[in-house]
PDB file of C-alpha atoms in Angstrom:
ATOM      1  CA  MET A 139      -9.112  26.384  -1.049  1.00  0.00           C
ATOM      2  CA  PHE A 140      -7.029  24.517  -3.504  1.00  0.00           C
ATOM      3  CA  THR A 141      -6.709  21.082  -5.001  1.00  0.00           C
ATOM      4  CA  GLY A 142      -2.829  20.145  -4.915  1.00  0.00           C
ATOM      5  CA  ILE A 143      -3.021  20.030  -8.888  1.00  0.00           C
ATOM      6  CA  ILE A 144      -0.038  22.321  -9.909  1.00  0.00           C
ATOM      7  CA  GLN A 145      -1.115  24.778 -12.676  1.00  0.00           C
ATOM      8  CA  ALA A 146       2.239  26.038 -13.147  1.00  0.00           C
ATOM      9  CA  ILE A 147       6.004  26.381 -12.130  1.00  0.00           C
ATOM     10  CA  GLY A 148       7.349  29.742 -11.426  1.00  0.00           C
ATOM     11  CA  GLN A 149      10.214  31.460  -9.846  1.00  0.00           C
ATOM     12  CA  ILE A 150      11.119  33.857  -7.214  1.00  0.00           C
ATOM     13  CA  LYS A 151      11.439  37.253  -8.808  1.00  0.00           C
ATOM     14  CA  THR A 152      12.351  39.216  -5.872  1.00  0.00           C
ATOM     15  CA  LYS A 153      12.673  38.671  -2.046  1.00  0.00           C
ATOM     16  CA  THR A 154      12.789  41.741   0.360  1.00  0.00           C
ATOM     17  CA  ALA A 155      12.967  41.081   4.040  1.00  0.00           C
ATOM     18  CA  HIS A 156      11.704  43.471   6.786  1.00  0.00           C
ATOM     19  CA  ASP A 157      11.130  43.410  10.590  1.00  0.00           C
ATOM     20  CA  LYS A 158       7.869  41.625  10.359  1.00  0.00           C
ATOM     21  CA  GLY A 159       8.333  39.180   7.676  1.00  0.00           C
ATOM     22  CA  ALA A 160       9.046  39.521   3.994  1.00  0.00           C
ATOM     23  CA  VAL A 161       7.673  40.657   0.576  1.00  0.00           C
ATOM     24  CA  PHE A 162       8.128  38.015  -2.351  1.00  0.00           C
ATOM     25  CA  SER A 163       7.269  38.450  -5.974  1.00  0.00           C
ATOM     26  CA  PHE A 164       6.786  35.526  -8.103  1.00  0.00           C
ATOM     27  CA  ALA A 165       6.776  35.454 -11.973  1.00  0.00           C
ATOM     28  CA  SER A 166       5.581  32.600 -14.415  1.00  0.00           C
ATOM     29  CA  ASP A 167       4.890  32.886 -18.196  1.00  0.00           C
ATOM     30  CA  GLU A 168       2.701  29.526 -17.829  1.00  0.00           C
ATOM     31  CA  LEU A 169       0.177  30.821 -15.261  1.00  0.00           C
ATOM     32  CA  ASP A 170      -2.850  32.575 -16.726  1.00  0.00           C
ATOM     33  CA  PHE A 171      -3.022  35.791 -14.494  1.00  0.00           C
ATOM     34  CA  SER A 172      -6.027  37.172 -16.501  1.00  0.00           C
ATOM     35  CA  ASN A 173      -8.414  36.245 -13.887  1.00  0.00           C
ATOM     36  CA  VAL A 174      -6.567  37.144 -10.928  1.00  0.00           C
ATOM     37  CA  SER A 175      -7.454  40.308  -8.987  1.00  0.00           C
ATOM     38  CA  ILE A 176      -5.737  41.942  -6.227  1.00  0.00           C
ATOM     39  CA  GLY A 177      -6.649  40.223  -2.875  1.00  0.00           C
ATOM     40  CA  ASP A 178      -6.954  36.747  -4.479  1.00  0.00           C
ATOM     41  CA  SER A 179      -5.305  33.734  -3.318  1.00  0.00           C
ATOM     42  CA  ILE A 180      -2.534  31.939  -5.008  1.00  0.00           C
ATOM     43  CA  ALA A 181      -0.881  28.906  -3.543  1.00  0.00           C
ATOM     44  CA  VAL A 182       2.881  28.878  -3.984  1.00  0.00           C
ATOM     45  CA  ASN A 183       4.780  25.625  -2.871  1.00  0.00           C
ATOM     46  CA  GLY A 184       1.696  24.912  -1.022  1.00  0.00           C
ATOM     47  CA  VAL A 185       1.224  28.174   1.157  1.00  0.00           C
ATOM     48  CA  CYS A 186      -1.729  30.318   0.549  1.00  0.00           C
ATOM     49  CA  LEU A 187      -0.722  33.764  -0.300  1.00  0.00           C
ATOM     50  CA  THR A 188      -2.784  37.114  -1.087  1.00  0.00           C
ATOM     51  CA  ALA A 189      -1.835  38.942  -4.090  1.00  0.00           C
ATOM     52  CA  ILE A 190      -1.072  42.635  -3.426  1.00  0.00           C
ATOM     53  CA  GLU A 191       0.155  43.344  -6.940  1.00  0.00           C
ATOM     54  CA  ILE A 192      -0.174  41.915  -9.977  1.00  0.00           C
ATOM     55  CA  THR A 193       1.290  42.220 -13.524  1.00  0.00           C
ATOM     56  CA  ASP A 194       0.715  40.210 -17.000  1.00  0.00           C
ATOM     57  CA  ASN A 195       3.110  37.507 -15.654  1.00  0.00           C
ATOM     58  CA  SER A 196       3.565  37.989 -11.861  1.00  0.00           C
ATOM     59  CA  PHE A 197       2.234  38.870  -8.565  1.00  0.00           C
ATOM     60  CA  LYS A 198       3.633  40.354  -5.226  1.00  0.00           C
ATOM     61  CA  ALA A 199       2.811  38.892  -1.858  1.00  0.00           C
ATOM     62  CA  ASP A 200       3.462  39.719   1.901  1.00  0.00           C
ATOM     63  CA  LEU A 201       4.765  36.808   3.995  1.00  0.00           C
ATOM     64  CA  SER A 202       4.404  37.108   7.722  1.00  0.00           C
ATOM     65  CA  GLN A 203       7.188  35.904  10.127  1.00  0.00           C
ATOM     66  CA  GLU A 204       4.951  33.108  11.064  1.00  0.00           C
ATOM     67  CA  THR A 205       4.854  31.899   7.646  1.00  0.00           C
ATOM     68  CA  LEU A 206       8.367  32.063   7.137  1.00  0.00           C
ATOM     69  CA  ASP A 207       8.872  30.263  10.445  1.00  0.00           C
ATOM     70  CA  CYS A 208       6.437  27.422   9.444  1.00  0.00           C
ATOM     71  CA  SER A 209       7.491  26.940   5.865  1.00  0.00           C
ATOM     72  CA  ILE A 210      10.792  26.687   3.531  1.00  0.00           C
ATOM     73  CA  PHE A 211      10.453  30.322   2.516  1.00  0.00           C
ATOM     74  CA  ALA A 212      12.907  31.634   4.643  1.00  0.00           C
ATOM     75  CA  ASP A 213      15.478  29.524   2.907  1.00  0.00           C
ATOM     76  CA  LEU A 214      14.445  30.277  -0.666  1.00  0.00           C
ATOM     77  CA  SER A 215      16.336  32.982  -2.611  1.00  0.00           C
ATOM     78  CA  GLN A 216      15.796  34.967  -5.950  1.00  0.00           C
ATOM     79  CA  GLY A 217      15.568  32.619  -9.046  1.00  0.00           C
ATOM     80  CA  ASP A 218      14.392  29.487  -6.960  1.00  0.00           C
ATOM     81  CA  LYS A 219      11.664  27.643  -8.432  1.00  0.00           C
ATOM     82  CA  VAL A 220       8.143  27.449  -7.290  1.00  0.00           C
ATOM     83  CA  ASN A 221       4.788  25.312  -7.609  1.00  0.00           C
ATOM     84  CA  LEU A 222       1.975  27.663  -8.410  1.00  0.00           C
ATOM     85  CA  GLU A 223      -2.153  27.104  -8.139  1.00  0.00           C
ATOM     86  CA  LYS A 224      -4.876  29.458  -8.030  1.00  0.00           C
ATOM     87  CA  ALA A 225      -7.408  29.281  -5.573  1.00  0.00           C
ATOM     88  CA  LEU A 226     -10.315  26.542  -6.317  1.00  0.00           C
ATOM     89  CA  ARG A 227     -13.463  28.108  -8.186  1.00  0.00           C
ATOM     90  CA  LEU A 228     -17.056  26.718  -7.304  1.00  0.00           C
ATOM     91  CA  ASN A 229     -17.515  25.592 -10.842  1.00  0.00           C
ATOM     92  CA  GLN A 230     -14.000  23.869 -11.085  1.00  0.00           C
ATOM     93  CA  GLY A 231     -13.747  20.169 -10.466  1.00  0.00           C
ATOM     94  CA  ILE A 232     -11.337  18.523  -7.832  1.00  0.00           C
ATOM     95  CA  ASP A 233      -8.648  16.201  -9.121  1.00  0.00           C
ATOM     96  CA  GLY A 234      -6.467  15.952  -6.244  1.00  0.00           C
ATOM     97  CA  HIS A 235      -7.647  16.711  -2.739  1.00  0.00           C
ATOM     98  CA  ILE A 236      -9.140  19.494  -0.423  1.00  0.00           C
ATOM     99  CA  VAL A 237      -6.017  21.615   0.467  1.00  0.00           C
ATOM    100  CA  SER A 238      -6.318  24.620   2.741  1.00  0.00           C
ATOM    101  CA  GLY A 239      -3.072  26.080   1.857  1.00  0.00           C
ATOM    102  CA  HIS A 240      -2.106  26.253   5.668  1.00  0.00           C
ATOM    103  CA  VAL A 241       1.354  24.265   5.890  1.00  0.00           C
ATOM    104  CA  ASP A 242       1.547  22.124   8.952  1.00  0.00           C
ATOM    105  CA  GLY A 243       5.322  21.984   8.946  1.00  0.00           C
ATOM    106  CA  GLN A 244       8.410  21.037   7.177  1.00  0.00           C
ATOM    107  CA  GLY A 245       9.580  17.602   5.984  1.00  0.00           C
ATOM    108  CA  GLU A 246      13.146  16.474   4.676  1.00  0.00           C
ATOM    109  CA  VAL A 247      13.844  14.175   1.929  1.00  0.00           C
ATOM    110  CA  VAL A 248      15.995  11.210   3.508  1.00  0.00           C
ATOM    111  CA  ASP A 249      16.050   8.827   0.428  1.00  0.00           C
ATOM    112  CA  LYS A 250      15.333   9.174  -3.493  1.00  0.00           C
ATOM    113  CA  THR A 251      15.430   6.148  -5.407  1.00  0.00           C
ATOM    114  CA  THR A 252      14.325   5.257  -9.094  1.00  0.00           C
ATOM    115  CA  GLU A 253      11.754   2.700  -9.463  1.00  0.00           C
ATOM    116  CA  GLY A 254      11.077   1.815 -13.551  1.00  0.00           C
ATOM    117  CA  GLU A 255      10.116   5.428 -14.769  1.00  0.00           C
ATOM    118  CA  SER A 256       8.952   6.730 -11.354  1.00  0.00           C
ATOM    119  CA  THR A 257      10.844   8.135  -8.380  1.00  0.00           C
ATOM    120  CA  ARG A 258      10.162   7.001  -4.747  1.00  0.00           C
ATOM    121  CA  PHE A 259      10.877   9.608  -2.154  1.00  0.00           C
ATOM    122  CA  LYS A 260      11.166   8.905   1.595  1.00  0.00           C
ATOM    123  CA  ILE A 261      10.201  12.164   3.709  1.00  0.00           C
ATOM    124  CA  SER A 262      11.236  12.612   7.497  1.00  0.00           C
ATOM    125  CA  THR A 263       8.205  14.499   9.173  1.00  0.00           C
ATOM    126  CA  PRO A 264       7.925  16.264  12.276  1.00  0.00           C
ATOM    127  CA  LYS A 265       6.511  13.867  14.990  1.00  0.00           C
ATOM    128  CA  ASN A 266       3.578  15.769  15.689  1.00  0.00           C
ATOM    129  CA  LEU A 267       2.313  15.282  12.360  1.00  0.00           C
ATOM    130  CA  VAL A 268       2.675  11.453  12.062  1.00  0.00           C
ATOM    131  CA  LYS A 269      -0.710  10.607  13.447  1.00  0.00           C
ATOM    132  CA  TYR A 270      -2.471  12.556  10.423  1.00  0.00           C
ATOM    133  CA  ILE A 271      -0.335  10.450   7.874  1.00  0.00           C
ATOM    134  CA  ALA A 272      -1.901   7.136   6.815  1.00  0.00           C
ATOM    135  CA  LYS A 273      -1.035   4.572   4.176  1.00  0.00           C
ATOM    136  CA  LYS A 274      -3.065   5.482   0.940  1.00  0.00           C
ATOM    137  CA  GLY A 275      -4.104   8.788   2.706  1.00  0.00           C
ATOM    138  CA  SER A 276      -3.494  12.024   1.028  1.00  0.00           C
ATOM    139  CA  ILE A 277      -0.690  14.587   1.826  1.00  0.00           C
ATOM    140  CA  THR A 278       0.470  17.901   0.295  1.00  0.00           C
ATOM    141  CA  MET A 279       4.157  18.293  -0.521  1.00  0.00           C
ATOM    142  CA  ASN A 280       5.079  21.741  -1.742  1.00  0.00           C
ATOM    143  CA  GLY A 281       1.763  22.113  -2.846  1.00  0.00           C
ATOM    144  CA  VAL A 282       1.315  18.720  -4.665  1.00  0.00           C
ATOM    145  CA  SER A 283      -1.471  16.591  -3.725  1.00  0.00           C
ATOM    146  CA  LEU A 284       0.078  12.930  -3.101  1.00  0.00           C
ATOM    147  CA  THR A 285      -0.692   9.608  -2.006  1.00  0.00           C
ATOM    148  CA  VAL A 286       1.048   8.173   1.019  1.00  0.00           C
ATOM    149  CA  ASN A 287       2.567   4.585   0.014  1.00  0.00           C
ATOM    150  CA  SER A 288       3.731   3.723   3.448  1.00  0.00           C
ATOM    151  CA  VAL A 289       4.522   4.949   6.923  1.00  0.00           C
ATOM    152  CA  ASP A 290       7.413   3.741   9.026  1.00  0.00           C
ATOM    153  CA  ALA A 291       7.880   5.848  12.385  1.00  0.00           C
ATOM    154  CA  ASN A 292       8.118   9.290  11.404  1.00  0.00           C
ATOM    155  CA  VAL A 293       8.768   8.550   7.573  1.00  0.00           C
ATOM    156  CA  PHE A 294       6.534   8.269   4.827  1.00  0.00           C
ATOM    157  CA  ASP A 295       7.135   7.494   1.148  1.00  0.00           C
ATOM    158  CA  VAL A 296       5.493   8.637  -1.987  1.00  0.00           C
ATOM    159  CA  ASN A 297       5.870   7.328  -5.508  1.00  0.00           C
ATOM    160  CA  ILE A 298       5.956  10.428  -8.237  1.00  0.00           C
ATOM    161  CA  VAL A 299       5.146   9.743 -11.782  1.00  0.00           C
ATOM    162  CA  PRO A 300       7.108  11.108 -14.585  1.00  0.00           C
ATOM    163  CA  HIS A 301       4.345  13.826 -15.329  1.00  0.00           C
ATOM    164  CA  THR A 302       4.327  15.232 -12.011  1.00  0.00           C
ATOM    165  CA  LEU A 303       8.222  15.340 -11.829  1.00  0.00           C
ATOM    166  CA  THR A 304       8.278  17.405 -14.763  1.00  0.00           C
ATOM    167  CA  ALA A 305       5.050  19.514 -14.315  1.00  0.00           C
ATOM    168  CA  THR A 306       6.108  20.512 -10.704  1.00  0.00           C
ATOM    169  CA  THR A 307       9.208  21.146  -8.700  1.00  0.00           C
ATOM    170  CA  LEU A 308       9.476  17.796  -7.087  1.00  0.00           C
ATOM    171  CA  GLY A 309      12.034  16.487  -9.648  1.00  0.00           C
ATOM    172  CA  LEU A 310      14.253  19.075  -8.605  1.00  0.00           C
ATOM    173  CA  LEU A 311      14.349  17.587  -4.817  1.00  0.00           C
ATOM    174  CA  ASN A 312      17.255  15.650  -3.580  1.00  0.00           C
ATOM    175  CA  VAL A 313      18.290  14.062  -0.210  1.00  0.00           C
ATOM    176  CA  GLY A 314      18.411  16.831   2.292  1.00  0.00           C
ATOM    177  CA  SER A 315      15.952  19.005   0.567  1.00  0.00           C
ATOM    178  CA  GLN A 316      13.156  20.532   2.818  1.00  0.00           C
ATOM    179  CA  VAL A 317       9.689  20.319   1.779  1.00  0.00           C
ATOM    180  CA  ASN A 318       6.374  22.244   3.088  1.00  0.00           C
ATOM    181  CA  LEU A 319       3.984  19.505   4.220  1.00  0.00           C
ATOM    182  CA  GLU A 320      -0.063  20.019   4.822  1.00  0.00           C
ATOM    183  CA  VAL A 321      -1.578  16.876   6.218  1.00  0.00           C
ATOM    184  CA  ASP A 322      -4.975  15.768   5.198  1.00  0.00           C
ATOM    185  CA  LEU A 323      -8.022  18.212   6.263  1.00  0.00           C
ATOM    186  CA  ILE A 324     -10.296  15.530   7.100  1.00  0.00           C
ATOM    187  CA  ALA A 325      -7.841  14.002   9.497  1.00  0.00           C
ATOM    188  CA  ARG A 326      -7.206  17.155  11.443  1.00  0.00           C
ATOM    189  CA  HIS A 327     -11.029  17.764  11.841  1.00  0.00           C
ATOM    190  CA  LEU A 328     -11.708  14.091  13.004  1.00  0.00           C
ATOM    191  CA  GLU A 329      -9.042  14.450  15.718  1.00  0.00           C
ATOM    192  CA  GLN A 330     -10.776  17.696  16.742  1.00  0.00           C
ATOM    193  CA  LEU A 331     -14.426  16.064  16.678  1.00  0.00           C
ATOM    194  CA  LEU A 332     -12.932  13.044  18.655  1.00  0.00           C
ATOM    195  CA  ASN A 333     -11.352  15.575  21.185  1.00  0.00           C
ATOM    196  CA  ASN A 334     -14.521  17.321  21.610  1.00  0.00           C
ATOM    197  CA  ASN A 335     -16.634  14.226  22.264  1.00  0.00           C
ATOM    198  CA  LYS A 336     -14.074  13.094  24.823  1.00  0.00           C
ATOM    199  CA  SER A 337     -14.373  16.449  26.831  1.00  0.00           C
ATOM    200  CA  SER A 338     -18.071  16.668  26.787  1.00  0.00           C
TER     201      SER A 338
END
């Protein structure tokens, strides 16, 4: 589990495709790898990945074809910057919201405007995810925990403060950029509970 509070910006060091997916390595001088072991989870742009090799400033992970199909990783290349967060530990507080690291789909930036010192993004989302997105609810975008300002049909908007723009890769997004989306976990569980009650 994760919180959606990004701990470091990294970059794709290598990307090697194979017939069942791809192997990526990610490097960062900002992330502390001293307490990371092989088999640990690290969220990269909101996708929970398992470390299979670790160095002092990088780690390697296998990405299945399913992960490539559901996320923006298929379109990323060596040198591209990514958001990094190590898995939540029991003695760690939660400043964002509970994030599973299982991306639900891809969104697209359809508008980007400056409002004072902040930036407002409008994101077009797959229609099957709209029911999980609520005004003032939580959503994870490229691994970043955000609050939804409003929802209009299949477009929602978020307001990004200057710190988040510089501490994550969100400041690099432009109109047309694709983003990983994970809807609020509680909303998904509520739907499952209601559906089970209807069928019982």
